[in-house]
């Protein structure tokens, strides 16, 4: 109502609605109205850096879940000295497989949790661990488009993608290349397209009754990713900036190493992961479908190759050679 908006302006109140990249003014009546099923109340708590951490209180009667040690005489990791972290280490390490499929319950997970020495480094080093990440998505809503008279496509409604699998592999240390996260994400929404050709996901992969993998909630995987970001981890991946935008998580640019930008000539097309793997690593990937663990490992190897070429001074020549191969082969692998 107009009188209420005027009172808010007089008090200096200003409500805004954030809908993806669209920001529109709102009022208090709309803010506190939760009659619609899709509106879920949430609270974001901000704390100024450097202020003393308030005492922790809890209403839960359950005892805290201990962090699994890596050896019989392992000691607790040192406290985080980098920043105040809203996600606790215990929460990051806690995992529960939602799958009720017998194969998933009887098989070991496809990932290995961080060991005690890795946790100690993660919590104490100013520069976080190097990891490689790849994410896969499914479509909850399909794109609606029409073809204009000139042959161009007009998108009437973009597709709605949902996070369905996240794989994070170690980028350094004795277990380099071993996943620390390889989780499928359960969704209650109806999946219109599993995008199997690009995601490797199939019907049943996100269903607790049929999933043969480690299945978790979207909230849990967001907490794990947020923890790694807050710990200063550096993420290697191909097309990472786009993945993080779809996931809707903010990662500082200095923590992103996107291999799509490492082997790129300005003004030219960007090279695919499959193309770089074939002509830079002499490795064939994505044979049939995609696998996020394979893609994350490949991105890590490409980054290591970039470091070698950068140190030898051959990087620019190799990039030009790759583009030459691409134009000769019409970018086919």
Short mmCIF file of the C-alpha atoms (twelve columns), coordinates in Angstrom:
data_MODEL
# 
_entry.id   MODEL 
# 
loop_
_atom_site.group_PDB 
_atom_site.id 
_atom_site.type_symbol 
_atom_site.label_atom_id 
_atom_site.label_alt_id 
_atom_site.label_comp_id 
_atom_site.label_asym_id 
_atom_site.label_seq_id 
_atom_site.Cartn_x 
_atom_site.Cartn_y 
_atom_site.Cartn_z 
_atom_site.pdbx_PDB_model_num 
ATOM 1   C CA . UNK A 1   0.000  0.000   0.000   1 
ATOM 2   C CA . UNK A 2   1.092  3.535   -0.738  1 
ATOM 3   C CA . UNK A 3   0.960  4.866   2.890   1 
ATOM 4   C CA . UNK A 4   3.143  1.961   4.084   1 
ATOM 5   C CA . UNK A 5   5.705  2.541   1.326   1 
ATOM 6   C CA . UNK A 6   5.819  6.227   2.288   1 
ATOM 7   C CA . UNK A 7   6.395  5.333   5.963   1 
ATOM 8   C CA . UNK A 8   9.201  2.945   4.948   1 
ATOM 9   C CA . UNK A 9   10.900 5.637   2.892   1 
ATOM 10  C CA . UNK A 10  10.611 8.108   5.772   1 
ATOM 11  C CA . UNK A 11  12.304 5.577   8.091   1 
ATOM 12  C CA . UNK A 12  14.947 4.832   5.482   1 
ATOM 13  C CA . UNK A 13  13.709 1.238   4.966   1 
ATOM 14  C CA . UNK A 14  14.152 -0.210  1.504   1 
ATOM 15  C CA . UNK A 15  13.206 -3.723  0.449   1 
ATOM 16  C CA . UNK A 16  14.493 -5.282  -2.751  1 
ATOM 17  C CA . UNK A 17  13.599 -8.534  -4.516  1 
ATOM 18  C CA . UNK A 18  16.536 -10.472 -5.966  1 
ATOM 19  C CA . UNK A 19  15.412 -12.898 -8.688  1 
ATOM 20  C CA . UNK A 20  18.547 -14.308 -10.251 1 
ATOM 21  C CA . UNK A 21  20.017 -11.247 -12.000 1 
ATOM 22  C CA . UNK A 22  16.822 -9.159  -11.795 1 
ATOM 23  C CA . UNK A 23  16.467 -6.717  -8.877  1 
ATOM 24  C CA . UNK A 24  13.134 -4.963  -8.296  1 
ATOM 25  C CA . UNK A 25  11.775 -2.772  -5.463  1 
ATOM 26  C CA . UNK A 26  9.417  -4.441  -2.994  1 
ATOM 27  C CA . UNK A 27  7.472  -3.579  0.168   1 
ATOM 28  C CA . UNK A 28  7.094  -5.067  3.618   1 
ATOM 29  C CA . UNK A 29  3.726  -6.654  2.835   1 
ATOM 30  C CA . UNK A 30  5.250  -8.790  0.099   1 
ATOM 31  C CA . UNK A 31  8.347  -9.559  2.174   1 
ATOM 32  C CA . UNK A 32  6.452  -11.165 5.091   1 
ATOM 33  C CA . UNK A 33  3.803  -12.917 3.000   1 
ATOM 34  C CA . UNK A 34  4.596  -16.651 2.919   1 
ATOM 35  C CA . UNK A 35  1.229  -17.958 1.711   1 
ATOM 36  C CA . UNK A 36  2.738  -19.147 -1.580  1 
ATOM 37  C CA . UNK A 37  4.250  -22.644 -1.412  1 
ATOM 38  C CA . UNK A 38  7.393  -21.558 -3.259  1 
ATOM 39  C CA . UNK A 39  8.257  -18.873 -0.691  1 
ATOM 40  C CA . UNK A 40  10.450 -20.299 2.068   1 
ATOM 41  C CA . UNK A 41  11.631 -17.958 4.856   1 
ATOM 42  C CA . UNK A 42  15.395 -17.757 5.306   1 
ATOM 43  C CA . UNK A 43  17.742 -15.587 7.326   1 
ATOM 44  C CA . UNK A 44  21.253 -14.469 6.355   1 
ATOM 45  C CA . UNK A 45  23.491 -13.507 9.269   1 
ATOM 46  C CA . UNK A 46  26.511 -11.267 8.651   1 
ATOM 47  C CA . UNK A 47  29.429 -10.729 11.034  1 
ATOM 48  C CA . UNK A 48  32.168 -8.153  10.711  1 
ATOM 49  C CA . UNK A 49  35.628 -9.650  10.260  1 
ATOM 50  C CA . UNK A 50  37.867 -9.369  13.267  1 
ATOM 51  C CA . UNK A 51  35.102 -9.314  15.857  1 
ATOM 52  C CA . UNK A 52  35.198 -11.921 18.650  1 
ATOM 53  C CA . UNK A 53  33.240 -15.037 17.798  1 
ATOM 54  C CA . UNK A 54  30.061 -15.307 19.916  1 
ATOM 55  C CA . UNK A 55  29.587 -18.371 22.127  1 
ATOM 56  C CA . UNK A 56  27.999 -21.290 20.338  1 
ATOM 57  C CA . UNK A 57  24.534 -22.302 21.459  1 
ATOM 58  C CA . UNK A 58  22.416 -25.181 20.256  1 
ATOM 59  C CA . UNK A 59  18.981 -26.602 20.890  1 
ATOM 60  C CA . UNK A 60  19.828 -30.056 19.602  1 
ATOM 61  C CA . UNK A 61  20.033 -32.885 22.145  1 
ATOM 62  C CA . UNK A 62  22.134 -35.022 19.834  1 
ATOM 63  C CA . UNK A 63  25.885 -35.175 20.532  1 
ATOM 64  C CA . UNK A 64  28.149 -33.607 17.911  1 
ATOM 65  C CA . UNK A 65  29.431 -35.930 15.206  1 
ATOM 66  C CA . UNK A 66  33.189 -36.412 15.652  1 
ATOM 67  C CA . UNK A 67  35.541 -35.759 12.753  1 
ATOM 68  C CA . UNK A 68  36.832 -39.121 11.529  1 
ATOM 69  C CA . UNK A 69  40.599 -39.361 12.237  1 
ATOM 70  C CA . UNK A 70  43.054 -40.714 9.685   1 
ATOM 71  C CA . UNK A 71  45.027 -42.832 12.136  1 
ATOM 72  C CA . UNK A 72  44.867 -44.361 15.622  1 
ATOM 73  C CA . UNK A 73  46.847 -41.537 17.232  1 
ATOM 74  C CA . UNK A 74  45.445 -38.656 15.171  1 
ATOM 75  C CA . UNK A 75  44.887 -35.424 17.076  1 
ATOM 76  C CA . UNK A 76  42.151 -32.814 16.422  1 
ATOM 77  C CA . UNK A 77  42.955 -30.322 13.649  1 
ATOM 78  C CA . UNK A 78  44.038 -26.815 14.594  1 
ATOM 79  C CA . UNK A 79  41.340 -24.121 14.647  1 
ATOM 80  C CA . UNK A 80  40.733 -22.061 11.532  1 
ATOM 81  C CA . UNK A 81  42.996 -19.008 11.646  1 
ATOM 82  C CA . UNK A 82  42.042 -17.568 8.273   1 
ATOM 83  C CA . UNK A 83  38.541 -16.261 8.775   1 
ATOM 84  C CA . UNK A 84  35.302 -16.853 10.606  1 
ATOM 85  C CA . UNK A 85  33.637 -19.763 8.846   1 
ATOM 86  C CA . UNK A 86  29.852 -20.153 9.060   1 
ATOM 87  C CA . UNK A 87  30.165 -23.835 8.059   1 
ATOM 88  C CA . UNK A 88  31.892 -25.968 10.663  1 
ATOM 89  C CA . UNK A 89  34.471 -28.633 9.893   1 
ATOM 90  C CA . UNK A 90  32.235 -31.234 11.522  1 
ATOM 91  C CA . UNK A 91  29.396 -30.306 9.192   1 
ATOM 92  C CA . UNK A 92  31.723 -30.513 6.197   1 
ATOM 93  C CA . UNK A 93  32.940 -33.979 7.166   1 
ATOM 94  C CA . UNK A 94  29.515 -35.346 8.074   1 
ATOM 95  C CA . UNK A 95  27.992 -37.420 5.280   1 
ATOM 96  C CA . UNK A 96  24.867 -39.515 4.924   1 
ATOM 97  C CA . UNK A 97  23.953 -41.526 1.875   1 
ATOM 98  C CA . UNK A 98  20.255 -41.048 1.118   1 
ATOM 99  C CA . UNK A 99  20.197 -43.903 -1.386  1 
ATOM 100 C CA . UNK A 100 18.255 -46.975 -0.333  1 
ATOM 101 C CA . UNK A 101 19.536 -49.035 -3.234  1 
ATOM 102 C CA . UNK A 102 21.299 -52.190 -2.072  1 
ATOM 103 C CA . UNK A 103 24.211 -51.685 -4.486  1 
ATOM 104 C CA . UNK A 104 24.854 -48.197 -3.098  1 
ATOM 105 C CA . UNK A 105 24.617 -49.405 0.499   1 
ATOM 106 C CA . UNK A 106 26.971 -52.359 0.007   1 
ATOM 107 C CA . UNK A 107 29.591 -50.643 -2.167  1 
ATOM 108 C CA . UNK A 108 32.338 -48.333 -0.875  1 
ATOM 109 C CA . UNK A 109 31.922 -44.672 -1.845  1 
ATOM 110 C CA . UNK A 110 33.648 -43.388 -4.956  1 
ATOM 111 C CA . UNK A 111 35.417 -40.702 -2.908  1 
ATOM 112 C CA . UNK A 112 37.842 -40.574 0.002   1 
ATOM 113 C CA . UNK A 113 37.235 -38.013 2.733   1 
ATOM 114 C CA . UNK A 114 40.019 -35.639 3.719   1 
ATOM 115 C CA . UNK A 115 42.551 -37.168 6.094   1 
ATOM 116 C CA . UNK A 116 43.755 -35.514 9.270   1 
ATOM 117 C CA . UNK A 117 46.942 -34.101 7.725   1 
ATOM 118 C CA . UNK A 118 44.938 -32.656 4.822   1 
ATOM 119 C CA . UNK A 119 42.490 -31.073 7.243   1 
ATOM 120 C CA . UNK A 120 45.356 -29.535 9.195   1 
ATOM 121 C CA . UNK A 121 46.733 -27.949 6.016   1 
ATOM 122 C CA . UNK A 122 43.287 -26.835 4.913   1 
ATOM 123 C CA . UNK A 123 42.625 -25.085 8.225   1 
ATOM 124 C CA . UNK A 124 46.024 -23.473 8.735   1 
ATOM 125 C CA . UNK A 125 47.620 -22.584 5.394   1 
ATOM 126 C CA . UNK A 126 46.923 -19.043 4.124   1 
ATOM 127 C CA . UNK A 127 46.482 -20.394 0.593   1 
ATOM 128 C CA . UNK A 128 43.910 -23.172 0.506   1 
ATOM 129 C CA . UNK A 129 44.281 -26.570 -1.077  1 
ATOM 130 C CA . UNK A 130 44.287 -26.968 -4.843  1 
ATOM 131 C CA . UNK A 131 41.272 -28.973 -6.019  1 
ATOM 132 C CA . UNK A 132 39.620 -29.683 -9.362  1 
ATOM 133 C CA . UNK A 133 35.853 -29.484 -9.736  1 
ATOM 134 C CA . UNK A 134 33.270 -30.479 -12.294 1 
ATOM 135 C CA . UNK A 135 29.487 -30.286 -12.005 1 
ATOM 136 C CA . UNK A 136 26.640 -31.848 -13.959 1 
ATOM 137 C CA . UNK A 137 23.099 -30.543 -14.301 1 
ATOM 138 C CA . UNK A 138 19.617 -31.720 -15.269 1 
ATOM 139 C CA . UNK A 139 16.803 -29.666 -16.801 1 
ATOM 140 C CA . UNK A 140 13.708 -29.049 -14.700 1 
ATOM 141 C CA . UNK A 141 12.204 -26.816 -17.388 1 
ATOM 142 C CA . UNK A 142 12.945 -27.050 -21.096 1 
ATOM 143 C CA . UNK A 143 13.861 -24.093 -23.242 1 
ATOM 144 C CA . UNK A 144 11.034 -22.520 -25.222 1 
ATOM 145 C CA . UNK A 145 12.212 -20.936 -28.486 1 
ATOM 146 C CA . UNK A 146 11.102 -20.075 -31.983 1 
ATOM 147 C CA . UNK A 147 12.957 -19.646 -35.256 1 
ATOM 148 C CA . UNK A 148 12.755 -16.227 -36.865 1 
ATOM 149 C CA . UNK A 149 12.336 -15.660 -40.613 1 
ATOM 150 C CA . UNK A 150 16.064 -14.954 -40.962 1 
ATOM 151 C CA . UNK A 151 16.900 -18.326 -39.400 1 
ATOM 152 C CA . UNK A 152 18.005 -16.986 -36.014 1 
ATOM 153 C CA . UNK A 153 16.607 -18.433 -32.801 1 
ATOM 154 C CA . UNK A 154 14.582 -16.353 -30.376 1 
ATOM 155 C CA . UNK A 155 14.574 -17.778 -26.829 1 
ATOM 156 C CA . UNK A 156 11.162 -17.178 -25.291 1 
ATOM 157 C CA . UNK A 157 11.941 -18.929 -22.006 1 
ATOM 158 C CA . UNK A 158 15.376 -20.257 -20.992 1 
ATOM 159 C CA . UNK A 159 15.790 -23.752 -19.618 1 
ATOM 160 C CA . UNK A 160 15.904 -24.164 -15.848 1 
ATOM 161 C CA . UNK A 161 18.923 -26.244 -14.852 1 
ATOM 162 C CA . UNK A 162 19.375 -27.880 -11.453 1 
ATOM 163 C CA . UNK A 163 22.594 -29.144 -9.881  1 
ATOM 164 C CA . UNK A 164 22.655 -32.956 -10.056 1 
ATOM 165 C CA . UNK A 165 26.246 -34.118 -9.456  1 
ATOM 166 C CA . UNK A 166 29.398 -32.528 -8.044  1 
ATOM 167 C CA . UNK A 167 32.868 -34.061 -8.145  1 
ATOM 168 C CA . UNK A 168 35.857 -32.487 -6.406  1 
ATOM 169 C CA . UNK A 169 39.260 -34.182 -6.736  1 
ATOM 170 C CA . UNK A 170 42.502 -33.419 -4.941  1 
ATOM 171 C CA . UNK A 171 44.923 -31.322 -6.920  1 
ATOM 172 C CA . UNK A 172 48.056 -31.974 -4.890  1 
ATOM 173 C CA . UNK A 173 49.572 -34.296 -2.316  1 
ATOM 174 C CA . UNK A 174 49.978 -38.085 -2.210  1 
ATOM 175 C CA . UNK A 175 46.316 -38.574 -3.174  1 
ATOM 176 C CA . UNK A 176 46.355 -36.163 -6.117  1 
ATOM 177 C CA . UNK A 177 43.509 -37.019 -8.472  1 
ATOM 178 C CA . UNK A 178 41.484 -38.897 -5.825  1 
ATOM 179 C CA . UNK A 179 37.968 -37.478 -5.303  1 
ATOM 180 C CA . UNK A 180 37.114 -36.018 -1.896  1 
ATOM 181 C CA . UNK A 181 33.550 -35.324 -3.061  1 
ATOM 182 C CA . UNK A 182 31.573 -37.285 -5.648  1 
ATOM 183 C CA . UNK A 183 27.950 -36.711 -4.759  1 
ATOM 184 C CA . UNK A 184 24.701 -36.989 -6.640  1 
ATOM 185 C CA . UNK A 185 22.061 -34.492 -5.512  1 
ATOM 186 C CA . UNK A 186 18.535 -35.609 -4.715  1 
ATOM 187 C CA . UNK A 187 15.712 -33.470 -6.082  1 
ATOM 188 C CA . UNK A 188 11.982 -33.689 -5.430  1 
ATOM 189 C CA . UNK A 189 11.252 -31.698 -8.566  1 
ATOM 190 C CA . UNK A 190 10.252 -33.414 -11.785 1 
ATOM 191 C CA . UNK A 191 13.228 -33.759 -14.114 1 
ATOM 192 C CA . UNK A 192 12.212 -32.967 -17.669 1 
ATOM 193 C CA . UNK A 193 15.555 -33.906 -19.253 1 
ATOM 194 C CA . UNK A 194 18.565 -35.665 -17.712 1 
ATOM 195 C CA . UNK A 195 20.792 -34.313 -20.493 1 
ATOM 196 C CA . UNK A 196 22.505 -37.707 -20.485 1 
ATOM 197 C CA . UNK A 197 24.679 -36.919 -23.497 1 
ATOM 198 C CA . UNK A 198 26.289 -34.032 -21.628 1 
ATOM 199 C CA . UNK A 199 25.860 -35.038 -17.972 1 
ATOM 200 C CA . UNK A 200 26.145 -38.826 -17.976 1 
ATOM 201 C CA . UNK A 201 23.077 -38.873 -15.691 1 
ATOM 202 C CA . UNK A 202 20.238 -41.318 -16.230 1 
ATOM 203 C CA . UNK A 203 16.704 -41.715 -14.846 1 
ATOM 204 C CA . UNK A 204 16.936 -43.094 -11.316 1 
ATOM 205 C CA . UNK A 205 20.303 -41.510 -10.509 1 
ATOM 206 C CA . UNK A 206 18.631 -38.867 -8.316  1 
ATOM 207 C CA . UNK A 207 15.972 -41.170 -6.826  1 
ATOM 208 C CA . UNK A 208 16.735 -42.652 -3.351  1 
ATOM 209 C CA . UNK A 209 15.023 -45.938 -4.297  1 
ATOM 210 C CA . UNK A 210 17.087 -46.531 -7.436  1 
ATOM 211 C CA . UNK A 211 20.286 -44.473 -7.129  1 
ATOM 212 C CA . UNK A 212 23.396 -46.677 -7.204  1 
ATOM 213 C CA . UNK A 213 25.676 -43.827 -6.083  1 
ATOM 214 C CA . UNK A 214 26.255 -41.593 -3.058  1 
ATOM 215 C CA . UNK A 215 23.138 -39.423 -2.876  1 
ATOM 216 C CA . UNK A 216 22.881 -36.280 -0.780  1 
ATOM 217 C CA . UNK A 217 20.765 -33.148 -0.432  1 
ATOM 218 C CA . UNK A 218 21.348 -29.888 -2.258  1 
ATOM 219 C CA . UNK A 219 21.761 -28.144 1.113   1 
ATOM 220 C CA . UNK A 220 24.539 -30.521 2.143   1 
ATOM 221 C CA . UNK A 221 26.538 -30.077 -1.066  1 
ATOM 222 C CA . UNK A 222 26.152 -26.294 -0.901  1 
ATOM 223 C CA . UNK A 223 27.541 -26.343 2.640   1 
ATOM 224 C CA . UNK A 224 30.515 -28.418 1.543   1 
ATOM 225 C CA . UNK A 225 31.277 -26.121 -1.381  1 
ATOM 226 C CA . UNK A 226 30.841 -23.033 0.771   1 
ATOM 227 C CA . UNK A 227 33.299 -24.474 3.303   1 
ATOM 228 C CA . UNK A 228 35.935 -25.106 0.636   1 
ATOM 229 C CA . UNK A 229 35.481 -21.592 -0.731  1 
ATOM 230 C CA . UNK A 230 35.772 -20.010 2.718   1 
ATOM 231 C CA . UNK A 231 38.898 -22.070 3.389   1 
ATOM 232 C CA . UNK A 232 40.535 -20.395 0.398   1 
ATOM 233 C CA . UNK A 233 40.690 -23.487 -1.824  1 
ATOM 234 C CA . UNK A 234 41.728 -22.856 -5.416  1 
ATOM 235 C CA . UNK A 235 39.391 -24.492 -7.916  1 
ATOM 236 C CA . UNK A 236 40.575 -25.853 -11.268 1 
ATOM 237 C CA . UNK A 237 38.018 -26.740 -13.903 1 
ATOM 238 C CA . UNK A 238 36.844 -26.230 -17.470 1 
ATOM 239 C CA . UNK A 239 34.086 -23.648 -17.759 1 
ATOM 240 C CA . UNK A 240 34.121 -23.159 -13.989 1 
ATOM 241 C CA . UNK A 241 32.804 -19.616 -14.040 1 
ATOM 242 C CA . UNK A 242 29.687 -20.780 -15.867 1 
ATOM 243 C CA . UNK A 243 29.260 -23.742 -13.486 1 
ATOM 244 C CA . UNK A 244 29.502 -21.529 -10.408 1 
ATOM 245 C CA . UNK A 245 26.994 -19.094 -11.906 1 
ATOM 246 C CA . UNK A 246 24.466 -21.889 -12.524 1 
ATOM 247 C CA . UNK A 247 25.146 -23.363 -9.081  1 
ATOM 248 C CA . UNK A 248 24.585 -19.815 -7.775  1 
ATOM 249 C CA . UNK A 249 27.590 -19.659 -5.472  1 
ATOM 250 C CA . UNK A 250 30.035 -16.763 -5.314  1 
ATOM 251 C CA . UNK A 251 33.714 -17.734 -5.605  1 
ATOM 252 C CA . UNK A 252 36.402 -15.007 -5.598  1 
ATOM 253 C CA . UNK A 253 38.077 -14.753 -8.992  1 
ATOM 254 C CA . UNK A 254 41.547 -15.350 -7.519  1 
ATOM 255 C CA . UNK A 255 40.347 -18.797 -6.373  1 
ATOM 256 C CA . UNK A 256 39.238 -19.857 -9.864  1 
ATOM 257 C CA . UNK A 257 41.614 -21.404 -12.405 1 
ATOM 258 C CA . UNK A 258 39.497 -21.915 -15.502 1 
ATOM 259 C CA . UNK A 259 41.263 -24.013 -18.114 1 
ATOM 260 C CA . UNK A 260 38.957 -22.597 -20.774 1 
ATOM 261 C CA . UNK A 261 40.908 -19.326 -20.348 1 
ATOM 262 C CA . UNK A 262 44.410 -20.830 -20.128 1 
ATOM 263 C CA . UNK A 263 44.617 -21.996 -23.753 1 
ATOM 264 C CA . UNK A 264 42.795 -19.177 -25.506 1 
ATOM 265 C CA . UNK A 265 43.600 -16.662 -28.221 1 
ATOM 266 C CA . UNK A 266 41.631 -13.406 -27.848 1 
ATOM 267 C CA . UNK A 267 38.976 -13.046 -30.505 1 
ATOM 268 C CA . UNK A 268 38.968 -16.780 -31.289 1 
ATOM 269 C CA . UNK A 269 36.654 -19.577 -30.210 1 
ATOM 270 C CA . UNK A 270 37.309 -21.271 -26.880 1 
ATOM 271 C CA . UNK A 271 38.656 -24.813 -26.941 1 
ATOM 272 C CA . UNK A 272 36.636 -27.673 -25.494 1 
ATOM 273 C CA . UNK A 273 37.944 -29.955 -22.773 1 
ATOM 274 C CA . UNK A 274 37.727 -32.927 -25.141 1 
ATOM 275 C CA . UNK A 275 39.791 -31.109 -27.785 1 
ATOM 276 C CA . UNK A 276 42.480 -30.063 -25.284 1 
ATOM 277 C CA . UNK A 277 42.660 -33.564 -23.827 1 
ATOM 278 C CA . UNK A 278 43.123 -35.110 -27.281 1 
ATOM 279 C CA . UNK A 279 45.760 -32.725 -28.652 1 
ATOM 280 C CA . UNK A 280 47.481 -31.560 -25.481 1 
ATOM 281 C CA . UNK A 281 47.424 -34.722 -23.356 1 
ATOM 282 C CA . UNK A 282 46.946 -37.343 -26.095 1 
ATOM 283 C CA . UNK A 283 44.000 -38.654 -24.075 1 
ATOM 284 C CA . UNK A 284 40.506 -39.602 -25.242 1 
ATOM 285 C CA . UNK A 285 37.712 -38.552 -22.883 1 
ATOM 286 C CA . UNK A 286 33.911 -38.255 -22.994 1 
ATOM 287 C CA . UNK A 287 33.524 -41.403 -25.040 1 
ATOM 288 C CA . UNK A 288 29.744 -41.671 -25.261 1 
ATOM 289 C CA . UNK A 289 28.807 -39.620 -22.188 1 
ATOM 290 C CA . UNK A 290 30.445 -37.288 -19.718 1 
ATOM 291 C CA . UNK A 291 31.797 -38.276 -16.312 1 
ATOM 292 C CA . UNK A 292 32.432 -35.459 -13.834 1 
ATOM 293 C CA . UNK A 293 35.329 -37.211 -12.081 1 
ATOM 294 C CA . UNK A 294 37.071 -37.835 -15.401 1 
ATOM 295 C CA . UNK A 295 36.475 -34.244 -16.506 1 
ATOM 296 C CA . UNK A 296 37.812 -32.835 -13.223 1 
ATOM 297 C CA . UNK A 297 40.965 -34.978 -13.438 1 
ATOM 298 C CA . UNK A 298 41.473 -33.960 -17.064 1 
ATOM 299 C CA . UNK A 299 41.150 -30.259 -16.223 1 
ATOM 300 C CA . UNK A 300 43.756 -30.738 -13.497 1 
ATOM 301 C CA . UNK A 301 46.174 -32.400 -15.942 1 
ATOM 302 C CA . UNK A 302 45.641 -29.566 -18.431 1 
ATOM 303 C CA . UNK A 303 46.471 -27.027 -15.724 1 
ATOM 304 C CA . UNK A 304 49.660 -28.918 -14.847 1 
ATOM 305 C CA . UNK A 305 50.599 -28.946 -18.536 1 
ATOM 306 C CA . UNK A 306 49.947 -25.191 -18.710 1 
ATOM 307 C CA . UNK A 307 52.352 -24.676 -15.778 1 
ATOM 308 C CA . UNK A 308 55.063 -26.635 -17.617 1 
ATOM 309 C CA . UNK A 309 54.608 -24.695 -20.855 1 
ATOM 310 C CA . UNK A 310 54.492 -21.384 -19.011 1 
ATOM 311 C CA . UNK A 311 57.779 -22.167 -17.274 1 
ATOM 312 C CA . UNK A 312 59.473 -23.266 -20.525 1 
ATOM 313 C CA . UNK A 313 58.318 -20.213 -22.501 1 
ATOM 314 C CA . UNK A 314 56.558 -22.384 -25.105 1 
ATOM 315 C CA . UNK A 315 52.992 -21.609 -24.083 1 
ATOM 316 C CA . UNK A 316 52.132 -19.109 -26.830 1 
ATOM 317 C CA . UNK A 317 53.540 -21.328 -29.586 1 
ATOM 318 C CA . UNK A 318 51.576 -24.332 -28.328 1 
ATOM 319 C CA . UNK A 319 48.331 -22.338 -28.186 1 
ATOM 320 C CA . UNK A 320 48.779 -21.174 -31.786 1 
ATOM 321 C CA . UNK A 321 49.554 -24.758 -32.809 1 
ATOM 322 C CA . UNK A 322 46.344 -25.989 -31.141 1 
ATOM 323 C CA . UNK A 323 44.269 -23.452 -33.043 1 
ATOM 324 C CA . UNK A 324 46.002 -24.510 -36.257 1 
ATOM 325 C CA . UNK A 325 44.995 -28.125 -35.629 1 
ATOM 326 C CA . UNK A 326 41.451 -27.015 -34.864 1 
ATOM 327 C CA . UNK A 327 41.008 -25.121 -38.128 1 
ATOM 328 C CA . UNK A 328 42.510 -27.984 -40.163 1 
ATOM 329 C CA . UNK A 329 40.290 -30.632 -38.540 1 
ATOM 330 C CA . UNK A 330 37.201 -28.420 -38.315 1 
ATOM 331 C CA . UNK A 331 37.451 -28.865 -34.514 1 
ATOM 332 C CA . UNK A 332 36.511 -32.529 -34.695 1 
ATOM 333 C CA . UNK A 333 38.057 -34.977 -32.242 1 
# 
